[in-house]
């Protein structure tokens, strides 16, 4: 018998307060670690997962109401059933999984690596890798950034085995396959996309990498063949090294990053002030060192966590995270609760669309206030930076996605070595001599946002396709309320009432593909 609309709505009403409590508890545990906050986060998460494990409701959602004139009930049923699927396992497995994730999350939140006998935070490590000309100090800082991997690796492997056990109980090959299946993603199509992105970026990346290696070798007084990961600016090489031809941080040295963010979104007719008031944006001990946006209640309580210090990196991060935030607050409030949210790849696409503004000449002049002549002079370097940002991040996502696919294929394989095999293949880095360590575990996503990175790559493709649409229809995005209204109407308001592929085709007039992303790379590379 088909489930009724009233039954779907009643179950949503049961889930909503549990979901809100779990989100609020996770936010508190991320902003201030303590035994009490960790215990509350575990209890809230377990209560939510117990509700999602309702087998009777899960089975009933397989036969949604047959109402051809109204797609909403069927859509609600599909989205909710996908969310419930991973929880259709024993209470013991759910309990072990939640407690394991909470333990590792707390380690990441509290851990500060030891460098030369002193505890330092991520911002300090990044500043050394960005600015120091001392290769030995850079090496020590880089290795310090990987220390957390040793702390959590065993626990992450335990989680991988547990996630696989749960996925296989549900009939999936492994957790990687289950995650894609319950995210409306086809694994074969994803692998084709990864291959297409590899093909589109391999040659321009290799050409740029050879050039940057020559510059780095000259800077550090060594042969290019002797360069190691610490000679670059990011511990994972997920962002391009800065060029001495343009010091972006100088433009942001005295900038109010909150004010820049407010002004950017206000120019599109989007008010972020209520979000700012609920957010936590400055670094401190006992707080997550990362950045994220969370929608607590699907009713307007949206918050951003950052760890801002002056500079272009956190300017970009603020634009990115508040892109998530305006999407969350822009979903039509009248939508049923189950679909009053969105697919991960579409929200990443919006976040990346806005994050790209940090290298946009128009944004730098109109919002940051960089003098016109300076921006004009810097435009060739800004275009080059946009190109290298796309290339470096795409190659990094190839590492992560292929790594996680292999990680869940066999959690007990030698992933310490396999990680570096992938880094060398896709990023062109040379592994540190004689190093065998769980450097993969130092990336928080592997433990706590598993099988997520493909959404970043697909999000970049969404951003490129939306950007082309906005340029064609409105001439751009900065200070254009019509562009903001288009995003609200075409992307934000529908929430998850449409599948991600239907939404993107509806908004841009064509299916999501690699073409716009590859075209952007070719155009930037051509100068």
PDB file of C-alpha atoms in Angstrom, residues 104-344:
ATOM      1  CA  UNK A 104      37.843  11.819  16.158  1.00  0.00           C
ATOM      2  CA  UNK A 105      35.999  15.117  15.735  1.00  0.00           C
ATOM      3  CA  UNK A 106      37.101  16.176  19.206  1.00  0.00           C
ATOM      4  CA  UNK A 107      40.716  15.270  18.427  1.00  0.00           C
ATOM      5  CA  UNK A 108      40.638  17.491  15.331  1.00  0.00           C
ATOM      6  CA  UNK A 109      38.990  20.325  17.241  1.00  0.00           C
ATOM      7  CA  UNK A 110      41.464  20.262  20.121  1.00  0.00           C
ATOM      8  CA  UNK A 111      44.658  19.190  18.397  1.00  0.00           C
ATOM      9  CA  UNK A 112      47.365  21.782  17.888  1.00  0.00           C
ATOM     10  CA  UNK A 113      50.589  20.443  16.339  1.00  0.00           C
ATOM     11  CA  UNK A 114      53.913  20.872  18.099  1.00  0.00           C
ATOM     12  CA  UNK A 115      56.452  22.868  16.126  1.00  0.00           C
ATOM     13  CA  UNK A 116      59.872  23.445  17.666  1.00  0.00           C
ATOM     14  CA  UNK A 117      58.495  22.643  21.101  1.00  0.00           C
ATOM     15  CA  UNK A 118      55.444  24.926  20.905  1.00  0.00           C
ATOM     16  CA  UNK A 119      51.800  24.253  20.083  1.00  0.00           C
ATOM     17  CA  UNK A 120      50.733  26.154  16.966  1.00  0.00           C
ATOM     18  CA  UNK A 121      47.473  26.435  15.047  1.00  0.00           C
ATOM     19  CA  UNK A 122      46.724  25.852  11.377  1.00  0.00           C
ATOM     20  CA  UNK A 123      46.957  29.552  10.552  1.00  0.00           C
ATOM     21  CA  UNK A 124      50.523  29.658  11.893  1.00  0.00           C
ATOM     22  CA  UNK A 125      51.515  26.603   9.820  1.00  0.00           C
ATOM     23  CA  UNK A 126      50.025  28.136   6.687  1.00  0.00           C
ATOM     24  CA  UNK A 127      51.800  31.432   7.279  1.00  0.00           C
ATOM     25  CA  UNK A 128      55.173  29.663   7.470  1.00  0.00           C
ATOM     26  CA  UNK A 129      54.463  27.735   4.276  1.00  0.00           C
ATOM     27  CA  UNK A 130      53.327  30.928   2.569  1.00  0.00           C
ATOM     28  CA  UNK A 131      56.101  33.252   3.571  1.00  0.00           C
ATOM     29  CA  UNK A 132      59.204  31.539   4.957  1.00  0.00           C
ATOM     30  CA  UNK A 133      62.333  31.202   2.809  1.00  0.00           C
ATOM     31  CA  UNK A 134      63.887  28.736   5.273  1.00  0.00           C
ATOM     32  CA  UNK A 135      63.489  25.226   3.760  1.00  0.00           C
ATOM     33  CA  UNK A 136      64.224  23.475   7.051  1.00  0.00           C
ATOM     34  CA  UNK A 137      61.608  25.496   8.962  1.00  0.00           C
ATOM     35  CA  UNK A 138      59.134  24.789   6.175  1.00  0.00           C
ATOM     36  CA  UNK A 139      59.883  21.062   6.418  1.00  0.00           C
ATOM     37  CA  UNK A 140      59.284  21.041  10.157  1.00  0.00           C
ATOM     38  CA  UNK A 141      56.051  23.028   9.761  1.00  0.00           C
ATOM     39  CA  UNK A 142      54.805  20.699   7.043  1.00  0.00           C
ATOM     40  CA  UNK A 143      55.498  17.601   9.125  1.00  0.00           C
ATOM     41  CA  UNK A 144      53.821  19.243  12.120  1.00  0.00           C
ATOM     42  CA  UNK A 145      50.681  19.715  10.019  1.00  0.00           C
ATOM     43  CA  UNK A 146      50.570  15.936   9.514  1.00  0.00           C
ATOM     44  CA  UNK A 147      50.885  15.029  13.205  1.00  0.00           C
ATOM     45  CA  UNK A 148      47.143  14.752  13.683  1.00  0.00           C
ATOM     46  CA  UNK A 149      47.122  11.906  11.163  1.00  0.00           C
ATOM     47  CA  UNK A 150      49.052   9.710  13.584  1.00  0.00           C
ATOM     48  CA  UNK A 151      46.520  10.534  16.308  1.00  0.00           C
ATOM     49  CA  UNK A 152      43.431   9.511  14.350  1.00  0.00           C
ATOM     50  CA  UNK A 153      44.512   6.981  11.683  1.00  0.00           C
ATOM     51  CA  UNK A 154      43.598   3.837  13.625  1.00  0.00           C
ATOM     52  CA  UNK A 155      40.206   5.272  14.488  1.00  0.00           C
ATOM     53  CA  UNK A 156      39.538   6.278  10.881  1.00  0.00           C
ATOM     54  CA  UNK A 157      40.345   2.750   9.689  1.00  0.00           C
ATOM     55  CA  UNK A 158      37.996   1.382  12.349  1.00  0.00           C
ATOM     56  CA  UNK A 159      35.273   3.694  11.081  1.00  0.00           C
ATOM     57  CA  UNK A 160      35.897   2.618   7.482  1.00  0.00           C
ATOM     58  CA  UNK A 161      35.514  -1.044   8.421  1.00  0.00           C
ATOM     59  CA  UNK A 162      32.341  -0.250  10.346  1.00  0.00           C
ATOM     60  CA  UNK A 163      30.892   1.838   7.513  1.00  0.00           C
ATOM     61  CA  UNK A 164      31.634  -0.973   5.071  1.00  0.00           C
ATOM     62  CA  UNK A 165      30.031  -3.532   7.349  1.00  0.00           C
ATOM     63  CA  UNK A 166      26.891  -1.411   7.526  1.00  0.00           C
ATOM     64  CA  UNK A 167      26.860  -0.806   3.757  1.00  0.00           C
ATOM     65  CA  UNK A 168      27.300  -4.491   2.980  1.00  0.00           C
ATOM     66  CA  UNK A 169      24.476  -5.409   5.342  1.00  0.00           C
ATOM     67  CA  UNK A 170      22.350  -3.138   3.150  1.00  0.00           C
ATOM     68  CA  UNK A 171      23.464  -4.935  -0.008  1.00  0.00           C
ATOM     69  CA  UNK A 172      25.985  -2.379  -1.272  1.00  0.00           C
ATOM     70  CA  UNK A 173      29.517  -3.245  -2.402  1.00  0.00           C
ATOM     71  CA  UNK A 174      31.012  -0.890   0.184  1.00  0.00           C
ATOM     72  CA  UNK A 175      30.452   2.475   1.836  1.00  0.00           C
ATOM     73  CA  UNK A 176      31.729   4.405  -1.189  1.00  0.00           C
ATOM     74  CA  UNK A 177      29.141   2.758  -3.436  1.00  0.00           C
ATOM     75  CA  UNK A 178      26.338   3.191  -0.877  1.00  0.00           C
ATOM     76  CA  UNK A 179      27.089   6.898  -0.459  1.00  0.00           C
ATOM     77  CA  UNK A 180      26.886   7.547  -4.185  1.00  0.00           C
ATOM     78  CA  UNK A 181      23.735   5.451  -4.515  1.00  0.00           C
ATOM     79  CA  UNK A 182      21.980   7.406  -1.774  1.00  0.00           C
ATOM     80  CA  UNK A 183      23.203  10.738  -3.204  1.00  0.00           C
ATOM     81  CA  UNK A 184      21.594  10.393  -6.623  1.00  0.00           C
ATOM     82  CA  UNK A 185      25.025   9.875  -8.190  1.00  0.00           C
ATOM     83  CA  UNK A 186      25.935   7.126 -10.637  1.00  0.00           C
ATOM     84  CA  UNK A 187      29.385   5.656 -10.000  1.00  0.00           C
ATOM     85  CA  UNK A 188      30.138   4.895 -13.663  1.00  0.00           C
ATOM     86  CA  UNK A 189      29.170   8.442 -14.653  1.00  0.00           C
ATOM     87  CA  UNK A 190      31.313   9.851 -11.842  1.00  0.00           C
ATOM     88  CA  UNK A 191      34.348   7.867 -12.997  1.00  0.00           C
ATOM     89  CA  UNK A 192      33.796   9.168 -16.532  1.00  0.00           C
ATOM     90  CA  UNK A 193      33.671  12.713 -15.154  1.00  0.00           C
ATOM     91  CA  UNK A 194      36.896  12.185 -13.194  1.00  0.00           C
ATOM     92  CA  UNK A 195      38.590  10.928 -16.361  1.00  0.00           C
ATOM     93  CA  UNK A 196      37.296  13.911 -18.346  1.00  0.00           C
ATOM     94  CA  UNK A 197      38.532  16.373 -15.718  1.00  0.00           C
ATOM     95  CA  UNK A 198      41.886  14.595 -15.641  1.00  0.00           C
ATOM     96  CA  UNK A 199      42.131  14.922 -19.422  1.00  0.00           C
ATOM     97  CA  UNK A 200      41.101  18.597 -19.391  1.00  0.00           C
ATOM     98  CA  UNK A 201      43.593  19.584 -16.675  1.00  0.00           C
ATOM     99  CA  UNK A 202      46.576  17.254 -17.067  1.00  0.00           C
ATOM    100  CA  UNK A 203      48.505  19.130 -19.757  1.00  0.00           C
ATOM    101  CA  UNK A 204      47.896  22.728 -18.550  1.00  0.00           C
ATOM    102  CA  UNK A 205      48.610  21.629 -14.970  1.00  0.00           C
ATOM    103  CA  UNK A 206      51.876  19.941 -15.965  1.00  0.00           C
ATOM    104  CA  UNK A 207      52.945  23.034 -17.917  1.00  0.00           C
ATOM    105  CA  UNK A 208      52.169  25.335 -14.997  1.00  0.00           C
ATOM    106  CA  UNK A 209      53.736  22.939 -12.483  1.00  0.00           C
ATOM    107  CA  UNK A 210      57.011  22.872 -14.430  1.00  0.00           C
ATOM    108  CA  UNK A 211      57.088  26.660 -14.404  1.00  0.00           C
ATOM    109  CA  UNK A 212      56.270  26.998 -10.696  1.00  0.00           C
ATOM    110  CA  UNK A 213      58.868  24.338  -9.884  1.00  0.00           C
ATOM    111  CA  UNK A 214      61.538  26.376 -11.642  1.00  0.00           C
ATOM    112  CA  UNK A 215      60.532  29.403  -9.574  1.00  0.00           C
ATOM    113  CA  UNK A 216      60.477  27.405  -6.351  1.00  0.00           C
ATOM    114  CA  UNK A 217      63.833  25.800  -7.039  1.00  0.00           C
ATOM    115  CA  UNK A 218      65.361  29.230  -7.612  1.00  0.00           C
ATOM    116  CA  UNK A 219      63.756  30.608  -4.450  1.00  0.00           C
ATOM    117  CA  UNK A 220      64.986  27.769  -2.241  1.00  0.00           C
ATOM    118  CA  UNK A 221      68.368  27.225  -3.891  1.00  0.00           C
ATOM    119  CA  UNK A 222      67.878  23.642  -4.980  1.00  0.00           C
ATOM    120  CA  UNK A 223      67.278  21.606  -8.105  1.00  0.00           C
ATOM    121  CA  UNK A 224      63.675  21.170  -9.212  1.00  0.00           C
ATOM    122  CA  UNK A 225      64.086  17.419  -8.690  1.00  0.00           C
ATOM    123  CA  UNK A 226      64.843  18.088  -5.006  1.00  0.00           C
ATOM    124  CA  UNK A 227      61.581  19.925  -4.318  1.00  0.00           C
ATOM    125  CA  UNK A 228      59.377  18.300  -1.729  1.00  0.00           C
ATOM    126  CA  UNK A 229      55.802  19.026  -0.503  1.00  0.00           C
ATOM    127  CA  UNK A 230      56.959  21.610   2.052  1.00  0.00           C
ATOM    128  CA  UNK A 231      58.300  23.815  -0.739  1.00  0.00           C
ATOM    129  CA  UNK A 232      54.680  24.660  -1.631  1.00  0.00           C
ATOM    130  CA  UNK A 233      52.187  26.803   0.274  1.00  0.00           C
ATOM    131  CA  UNK A 234      49.575  24.296   1.433  1.00  0.00           C
ATOM    132  CA  UNK A 235      50.077  21.068   3.417  1.00  0.00           C
ATOM    133  CA  UNK A 236      47.926  19.178   0.890  1.00  0.00           C
ATOM    134  CA  UNK A 237      48.768  21.248  -2.204  1.00  0.00           C
ATOM    135  CA  UNK A 238      45.064  21.924  -2.595  1.00  0.00           C
ATOM    136  CA  UNK A 239      45.644  25.583  -3.366  1.00  0.00           C
ATOM    137  CA  UNK A 240      48.181  27.153  -5.698  1.00  0.00           C
ATOM    138  CA  UNK A 241      51.381  28.672  -4.285  1.00  0.00           C
ATOM    139  CA  UNK A 242      51.318  32.430  -4.239  1.00  0.00           C
ATOM    140  CA  UNK A 243      53.221  34.323  -6.861  1.00  0.00           C
ATOM    141  CA  UNK A 244      55.614  37.108  -5.940  1.00  0.00           C
ATOM    142  CA  UNK A 245      54.232  38.946  -8.971  1.00  0.00           C
ATOM    143  CA  UNK A 246      51.089  39.736  -6.984  1.00  0.00           C
ATOM    144  CA  UNK A 247      50.672  39.865  -3.204  1.00  0.00           C
ATOM    145  CA  UNK A 248      46.931  39.526  -2.721  1.00  0.00           C
ATOM    146  CA  UNK A 249      47.260  39.652   1.047  1.00  0.00           C
ATOM    147  CA  UNK A 250      48.427  43.258   0.832  1.00  0.00           C
ATOM    148  CA  UNK A 251      44.970  44.226  -0.398  1.00  0.00           C
ATOM    149  CA  UNK A 252      43.353  42.507   2.588  1.00  0.00           C
ATOM    150  CA  UNK A 253      45.842  43.426   5.313  1.00  0.00           C
ATOM    151  CA  UNK A 254      43.495  45.987   6.893  1.00  0.00           C
ATOM    152  CA  UNK A 255      40.235  44.721   5.423  1.00  0.00           C
ATOM    153  CA  UNK A 256      37.182  43.944   7.521  1.00  0.00           C
ATOM    154  CA  UNK A 257      36.292  40.527   6.116  1.00  0.00           C
ATOM    155  CA  UNK A 258      32.816  40.602   7.632  1.00  0.00           C
ATOM    156  CA  UNK A 259      32.103  43.995   6.067  1.00  0.00           C
ATOM    157  CA  UNK A 260      33.369  42.818   2.673  1.00  0.00           C
ATOM    158  CA  UNK A 261      31.103  39.786   2.881  1.00  0.00           C
ATOM    159  CA  UNK A 262      28.090  41.868   3.871  1.00  0.00           C
ATOM    160  CA  UNK A 263      28.671  44.347   1.053  1.00  0.00           C
ATOM    161  CA  UNK A 264      29.154  41.605  -1.537  1.00  0.00           C
ATOM    162  CA  UNK A 265      25.859  39.916  -0.774  1.00  0.00           C
ATOM    163  CA  UNK A 266      23.961  43.178  -0.208  1.00  0.00           C
ATOM    164  CA  UNK A 267      24.906  44.150  -3.765  1.00  0.00           C
ATOM    165  CA  UNK A 268      22.936  41.111  -4.913  1.00  0.00           C
ATOM    166  CA  UNK A 269      19.952  41.935  -2.740  1.00  0.00           C
ATOM    167  CA  UNK A 270      20.882  39.274  -0.177  1.00  0.00           C
ATOM    168  CA  UNK A 271      20.987  40.189   3.529  1.00  0.00           C
ATOM    169  CA  UNK A 272      23.528  38.177   5.541  1.00  0.00           C
ATOM    170  CA  UNK A 273      23.403  40.271   8.727  1.00  0.00           C
ATOM    171  CA  UNK A 274      21.220  37.776  10.664  1.00  0.00           C
ATOM    172  CA  UNK A 275      23.625  34.989   9.701  1.00  0.00           C
ATOM    173  CA  UNK A 276      26.648  37.020  10.820  1.00  0.00           C
ATOM    174  CA  UNK A 277      25.079  37.594  14.234  1.00  0.00           C
ATOM    175  CA  UNK A 278      24.694  33.839  14.804  1.00  0.00           C
ATOM    176  CA  UNK A 279      28.151  32.933  13.467  1.00  0.00           C
ATOM    177  CA  UNK A 280      31.538  32.287  15.100  1.00  0.00           C
ATOM    178  CA  UNK A 281      34.259  33.775  12.919  1.00  0.00           C
ATOM    179  CA  UNK A 282      37.487  34.218  14.914  1.00  0.00           C
ATOM    180  CA  UNK A 283      40.086  31.616  15.993  1.00  0.00           C
ATOM    181  CA  UNK A 284      40.550  30.465  19.572  1.00  0.00           C
ATOM    182  CA  UNK A 285      41.661  27.404  21.510  1.00  0.00           C
ATOM    183  CA  UNK A 286      39.267  24.469  21.751  1.00  0.00           C
ATOM    184  CA  UNK A 287      37.424  25.423  18.576  1.00  0.00           C
ATOM    185  CA  UNK A 288      37.382  23.706  15.203  1.00  0.00           C
ATOM    186  CA  UNK A 289      40.118  25.202  13.016  1.00  0.00           C
ATOM    187  CA  UNK A 290      38.197  24.597   9.835  1.00  0.00           C
ATOM    188  CA  UNK A 291      35.277  26.400   8.205  1.00  0.00           C
ATOM    189  CA  UNK A 292      31.713  25.340   7.570  1.00  0.00           C
ATOM    190  CA  UNK A 293      28.133  26.511   7.304  1.00  0.00           C
ATOM    191  CA  UNK A 294      25.298  24.734   9.094  1.00  0.00           C
ATOM    192  CA  UNK A 295      21.536  25.051   8.743  1.00  0.00           C
ATOM    193  CA  UNK A 296      20.273  24.247  12.220  1.00  0.00           C
ATOM    194  CA  UNK A 297      16.526  24.095  11.667  1.00  0.00           C
ATOM    195  CA  UNK A 298      15.656  24.602   7.963  1.00  0.00           C
ATOM    196  CA  UNK A 299      13.746  27.658   9.164  1.00  0.00           C
ATOM    197  CA  UNK A 300      16.343  30.429   9.122  1.00  0.00           C
ATOM    198  CA  UNK A 301      18.823  29.506  11.873  1.00  0.00           C
ATOM    199  CA  UNK A 302      21.904  29.350   9.644  1.00  0.00           C
ATOM    200  CA  UNK A 303      25.414  29.805  11.060  1.00  0.00           C
ATOM    201  CA  UNK A 304      28.973  29.995   9.724  1.00  0.00           C
ATOM    202  CA  UNK A 305      32.141  28.933  11.508  1.00  0.00           C
ATOM    203  CA  UNK A 306      35.444  30.448  10.351  1.00  0.00           C
ATOM    204  CA  UNK A 307      38.839  31.253  11.865  1.00  0.00           C
ATOM    205  CA  UNK A 308      39.525  34.565  10.174  1.00  0.00           C
ATOM    206  CA  UNK A 309      42.871  36.260  10.045  1.00  0.00           C
ATOM    207  CA  UNK A 310      43.712  39.028   7.556  1.00  0.00           C
ATOM    208  CA  UNK A 311      44.464  37.831   4.043  1.00  0.00           C
ATOM    209  CA  UNK A 312      43.056  36.582   0.781  1.00  0.00           C
ATOM    210  CA  UNK A 313      42.587  32.997   1.971  1.00  0.00           C
ATOM    211  CA  UNK A 314      40.001  33.845   4.601  1.00  0.00           C
ATOM    212  CA  UNK A 315      38.384  36.455   2.342  1.00  0.00           C
ATOM    213  CA  UNK A 316      37.731  33.648  -0.149  1.00  0.00           C
ATOM    214  CA  UNK A 317      36.563  31.318   2.635  1.00  0.00           C
ATOM    215  CA  UNK A 318      34.052  33.874   3.941  1.00  0.00           C
ATOM    216  CA  UNK A 319      32.595  34.344   0.467  1.00  0.00           C
ATOM    217  CA  UNK A 320      32.434  30.568   0.057  1.00  0.00           C
ATOM    218  CA  UNK A 321      30.769  29.785   3.380  1.00  0.00           C
ATOM    219  CA  UNK A 322      28.263  32.607   3.117  1.00  0.00           C
ATOM    220  CA  UNK A 323      27.416  31.281  -0.337  1.00  0.00           C
ATOM    221  CA  UNK A 324      26.235  28.145   1.432  1.00  0.00           C
ATOM    222  CA  UNK A 325      24.422  30.337   3.925  1.00  0.00           C
ATOM    223  CA  UNK A 326      22.423  32.435   1.448  1.00  0.00           C
ATOM    224  CA  UNK A 327      21.402  29.220  -0.295  1.00  0.00           C
ATOM    225  CA  UNK A 328      20.183  27.745   2.991  1.00  0.00           C
ATOM    226  CA  UNK A 329      18.156  30.851   3.832  1.00  0.00           C
ATOM    227  CA  UNK A 330      16.931  31.185   0.235  1.00  0.00           C
ATOM    228  CA  UNK A 331      15.146  27.830   0.043  1.00  0.00           C
ATOM    229  CA  UNK A 332      11.385  28.428  -0.178  1.00  0.00           C
ATOM    230  CA  UNK A 333      10.036  28.246   3.402  1.00  0.00           C
ATOM    231  CA  UNK A 334       6.754  26.782   2.174  1.00  0.00           C
ATOM    232  CA  UNK A 335       8.438  23.636   0.864  1.00  0.00           C
ATOM    233  CA  UNK A 336       7.817  20.447   2.852  1.00  0.00           C
ATOM    234  CA  UNK A 337      10.492  19.976   5.523  1.00  0.00           C
ATOM    235  CA  UNK A 338      12.044  16.883   3.913  1.00  0.00           C
ATOM    236  CA  UNK A 339      13.014  18.825   0.783  1.00  0.00           C
ATOM    237  CA  UNK A 340      13.604  22.216   2.414  1.00  0.00           C
ATOM    238  CA  UNK A 341      17.311  21.693   1.815  1.00  0.00           C
ATOM    239  CA  UNK A 342      19.504  20.871  -1.199  1.00  0.00           C
ATOM    240  CA  UNK A 343      21.928  18.410  -2.737  1.00  0.00           C
ATOM    241  CA  UNK A 344      25.552  18.783  -1.549  1.00  0.00           C
TER     242      UNK A 344
END
